């Protein structure tokens, strides 16, 4: 079964939505973003999250110490890195599940993915000046030429209209959605339900 992550949760009602709809992962953004939350807010949200749903923290080029402080305070299950984090940096978090985001626009952007061993890769759209959360897709067909050692998490512009095609082409371990299930910048229960229902039926 393809797993689902709903990212960019900022409100208590967002937690109510995911508790009802039961995706496998709930994402809290600590990187620069309009969906950014403080560690204190994320902790309060996580305290109300169903225990079977894993909490993912999204970071970009933070110090190891800062990430650890937030991860321990919020009790995160997964660390997702969207910056220029080195292998050595990532290896310092072996006590966590780690996802490394790779920004993709064209095939050459996939050239360095094989250096990440035993790390889940999150493939997102490359948009200048934006580290994730752009709401844009990339050409999923370029992945067909690559024998990916890690099962991937597909992100970038996914929504209720394109999710079936995306899964058919990529066959990912998981899909990650944020703006695609929002209305006026906030999570929309009906869009979330439609998205999750479509994934579950595949």
PDB file of C-alpha atoms in Angstrom, residues 33-149:
ATOM      1  CA  UNK A  33       7.815  28.755   4.668  1.00  0.00           C
ATOM      2  CA  UNK A  34       4.396  30.326   5.124  1.00  0.00           C
ATOM      3  CA  UNK A  35       3.537  27.010   6.823  1.00  0.00           C
ATOM      4  CA  UNK A  36       6.420  27.252   9.270  1.00  0.00           C
ATOM      5  CA  UNK A  37       5.619  26.487  12.906  1.00  0.00           C
ATOM      6  CA  UNK A  38       7.632  26.907  16.073  1.00  0.00           C
ATOM      7  CA  UNK A  39       8.801  23.914  18.074  1.00  0.00           C
ATOM      8  CA  UNK A  40       6.333  24.880  20.797  1.00  0.00           C
ATOM      9  CA  UNK A  41       3.386  24.959  18.404  1.00  0.00           C
ATOM     10  CA  UNK A  42       4.462  21.707  16.762  1.00  0.00           C
ATOM     11  CA  UNK A  43       4.709  20.035  20.170  1.00  0.00           C
ATOM     12  CA  UNK A  44       1.149  21.049  21.071  1.00  0.00           C
ATOM     13  CA  UNK A  45      -0.116  19.843  17.681  1.00  0.00           C
ATOM     14  CA  UNK A  46       1.787  16.575  17.948  1.00  0.00           C
ATOM     15  CA  UNK A  47       0.382  15.928  21.409  1.00  0.00           C
ATOM     16  CA  UNK A  48      -3.060  15.767  19.790  1.00  0.00           C
ATOM     17  CA  UNK A  49      -1.960  13.645  16.829  1.00  0.00           C
ATOM     18  CA  UNK A  50      -3.012   9.995  16.696  1.00  0.00           C
ATOM     19  CA  UNK A  51      -0.075   7.917  17.973  1.00  0.00           C
ATOM     20  CA  UNK A  52      -0.142   5.691  14.896  1.00  0.00           C
ATOM     21  CA  UNK A  53       0.557   8.638  12.590  1.00  0.00           C
ATOM     22  CA  UNK A  54       4.278   9.437  12.346  1.00  0.00           C
ATOM     23  CA  UNK A  55       5.417  13.026  12.808  1.00  0.00           C
ATOM     24  CA  UNK A  56       7.818  14.360  10.174  1.00  0.00           C
ATOM     25  CA  UNK A  57       9.899  17.477  10.729  1.00  0.00           C
ATOM     26  CA  UNK A  58      10.963  19.454   7.649  1.00  0.00           C
ATOM     27  CA  UNK A  59      14.301  21.308   7.891  1.00  0.00           C
ATOM     28  CA  UNK A  60      16.650  23.137   5.527  1.00  0.00           C
ATOM     29  CA  UNK A  61      20.304  23.862   6.354  1.00  0.00           C
ATOM     30  CA  UNK A  62      19.781  24.042  10.105  1.00  0.00           C
ATOM     31  CA  UNK A  63      22.621  23.250  12.472  1.00  0.00           C
ATOM     32  CA  UNK A  64      22.751  19.698  13.810  1.00  0.00           C
ATOM     33  CA  UNK A  65      22.205  21.057  17.305  1.00  0.00           C
ATOM     34  CA  UNK A  66      19.098  23.014  16.307  1.00  0.00           C
ATOM     35  CA  UNK A  67      17.573  20.013  14.534  1.00  0.00           C
ATOM     36  CA  UNK A  68      18.246  17.757  17.506  1.00  0.00           C
ATOM     37  CA  UNK A  69      16.765  20.238  19.948  1.00  0.00           C
ATOM     38  CA  UNK A  70      13.536  20.494  17.929  1.00  0.00           C
ATOM     39  CA  UNK A  71      13.375  16.772  17.131  1.00  0.00           C
ATOM     40  CA  UNK A  72      13.747  15.835  20.788  1.00  0.00           C
ATOM     41  CA  UNK A  73      11.320  18.486  22.030  1.00  0.00           C
ATOM     42  CA  UNK A  74       8.593  17.671  19.498  1.00  0.00           C
ATOM     43  CA  UNK A  75       9.334  13.911  19.583  1.00  0.00           C
ATOM     44  CA  UNK A  76       9.635  13.625  15.820  1.00  0.00           C
ATOM     45  CA  UNK A  77       9.719  10.223  14.118  1.00  0.00           C
ATOM     46  CA  UNK A  78      11.177  11.299  10.757  1.00  0.00           C
ATOM     47  CA  UNK A  79      13.588  14.083   9.782  1.00  0.00           C
ATOM     48  CA  UNK A  80      13.193  15.492   6.266  1.00  0.00           C
ATOM     49  CA  UNK A  81      16.080  17.615   4.957  1.00  0.00           C
ATOM     50  CA  UNK A  82      15.511  20.066   2.103  1.00  0.00           C
ATOM     51  CA  UNK A  83      18.831  21.931   2.087  1.00  0.00           C
ATOM     52  CA  UNK A  84      22.429  21.219   1.101  1.00  0.00           C
ATOM     53  CA  UNK A  85      23.015  18.766   3.932  1.00  0.00           C
ATOM     54  CA  UNK A  86      26.103  16.587   3.460  1.00  0.00           C
ATOM     55  CA  UNK A  87      26.311  12.820   3.895  1.00  0.00           C
ATOM     56  CA  UNK A  88      28.244  13.392   7.129  1.00  0.00           C
ATOM     57  CA  UNK A  89      25.497  15.678   8.388  1.00  0.00           C
ATOM     58  CA  UNK A  90      22.791  13.132   7.572  1.00  0.00           C
ATOM     59  CA  UNK A  91      24.772  10.301   9.147  1.00  0.00           C
ATOM     60  CA  UNK A  92      24.721  12.151  12.463  1.00  0.00           C
ATOM     61  CA  UNK A  93      20.996  11.358  12.693  1.00  0.00           C
ATOM     62  CA  UNK A  94      21.165   7.568  12.493  1.00  0.00           C
ATOM     63  CA  UNK A  95      18.818   7.311  15.470  1.00  0.00           C
ATOM     64  CA  UNK A  96      16.028   8.774  13.294  1.00  0.00           C
ATOM     65  CA  UNK A  97      14.411   7.790  10.044  1.00  0.00           C
ATOM     66  CA  UNK A  98      15.752  10.309   7.522  1.00  0.00           C
ATOM     67  CA  UNK A  99      14.328  11.514   4.203  1.00  0.00           C
ATOM     68  CA  UNK A 100      16.589  13.579   1.931  1.00  0.00           C
ATOM     69  CA  UNK A 101      14.789  15.879  -0.474  1.00  0.00           C
ATOM     70  CA  UNK A 102      16.177  16.171  -3.995  1.00  0.00           C
ATOM     71  CA  UNK A 103      14.955  19.041  -6.163  1.00  0.00           C
ATOM     72  CA  UNK A 104      14.219  17.860  -9.690  1.00  0.00           C
ATOM     73  CA  UNK A 105      13.565  19.786 -12.902  1.00  0.00           C
ATOM     74  CA  UNK A 106      15.460  17.781 -15.509  1.00  0.00           C
ATOM     75  CA  UNK A 107      17.217  14.422 -15.679  1.00  0.00           C
ATOM     76  CA  UNK A 108      20.664  15.727 -14.729  1.00  0.00           C
ATOM     77  CA  UNK A 109      19.240  16.709 -11.340  1.00  0.00           C
ATOM     78  CA  UNK A 110      19.106  12.984 -10.553  1.00  0.00           C
ATOM     79  CA  UNK A 111      22.849  12.480 -11.080  1.00  0.00           C
ATOM     80  CA  UNK A 112      23.780  12.567  -7.398  1.00  0.00           C
ATOM     81  CA  UNK A 113      20.955  10.492  -5.936  1.00  0.00           C
ATOM     82  CA  UNK A 114      23.025   7.315  -5.725  1.00  0.00           C
ATOM     83  CA  UNK A 115      25.352   8.739  -3.092  1.00  0.00           C
ATOM     84  CA  UNK A 116      22.559   8.523  -0.525  1.00  0.00           C
ATOM     85  CA  UNK A 117      22.692   4.962   0.749  1.00  0.00           C
ATOM     86  CA  UNK A 118      19.946   3.579   2.979  1.00  0.00           C
ATOM     87  CA  UNK A 119      18.171   6.944   3.002  1.00  0.00           C
ATOM     88  CA  UNK A 120      14.687   7.491   1.713  1.00  0.00           C
ATOM     89  CA  UNK A 121      14.659  10.047  -1.104  1.00  0.00           C
ATOM     90  CA  UNK A 122      11.921  12.651  -1.404  1.00  0.00           C
ATOM     91  CA  UNK A 123      11.785  13.922  -4.973  1.00  0.00           C
ATOM     92  CA  UNK A 124      10.356  17.429  -5.224  1.00  0.00           C
ATOM     93  CA  UNK A 125      10.112  20.028  -7.983  1.00  0.00           C
ATOM     94  CA  UNK A 126      13.004  22.423  -8.476  1.00  0.00           C
ATOM     95  CA  UNK A 127      11.841  26.036  -8.474  1.00  0.00           C
ATOM     96  CA  UNK A 128      14.377  28.867  -8.204  1.00  0.00           C
ATOM     97  CA  UNK A 129      14.428  30.397  -4.744  1.00  0.00           C
ATOM     98  CA  UNK A 130      12.037  27.828  -3.276  1.00  0.00           C
ATOM     99  CA  UNK A 131      13.039  24.820  -1.165  1.00  0.00           C
ATOM    100  CA  UNK A 132       9.970  22.616  -1.366  1.00  0.00           C
ATOM    101  CA  UNK A 133       6.328  23.537  -1.169  1.00  0.00           C
ATOM    102  CA  UNK A 134       6.243  25.130  -4.619  1.00  0.00           C
ATOM    103  CA  UNK A 135       3.057  23.388  -5.746  1.00  0.00           C
ATOM    104  CA  UNK A 136       4.731  22.607  -9.090  1.00  0.00           C
ATOM    105  CA  UNK A 137       5.218  19.186 -10.675  1.00  0.00           C
ATOM    106  CA  UNK A 138       8.218  17.849 -12.594  1.00  0.00           C
ATOM    107  CA  UNK A 139       8.341  15.361 -15.469  1.00  0.00           C
ATOM    108  CA  UNK A 140       7.849  12.047 -13.658  1.00  0.00           C
ATOM    109  CA  UNK A 141       8.832  10.088 -16.774  1.00  0.00           C
ATOM    110  CA  UNK A 142      12.521  10.914 -16.285  1.00  0.00           C
ATOM    111  CA  UNK A 143      12.517   8.555 -13.299  1.00  0.00           C
ATOM    112  CA  UNK A 144      11.893   5.546 -15.546  1.00  0.00           C
ATOM    113  CA  UNK A 145      15.541   5.522 -16.652  1.00  0.00           C
ATOM    114  CA  UNK A 146      16.827   5.210 -13.107  1.00  0.00           C
ATOM    115  CA  UNK A 147      17.066   2.095 -11.020  1.00  0.00           C
ATOM    116  CA  UNK A 148      16.472   3.739  -7.682  1.00  0.00           C
ATOM    117  CA  UNK A 149      17.936   1.750  -4.820  1.00  0.00           C
TER     118      UNK A 149
END
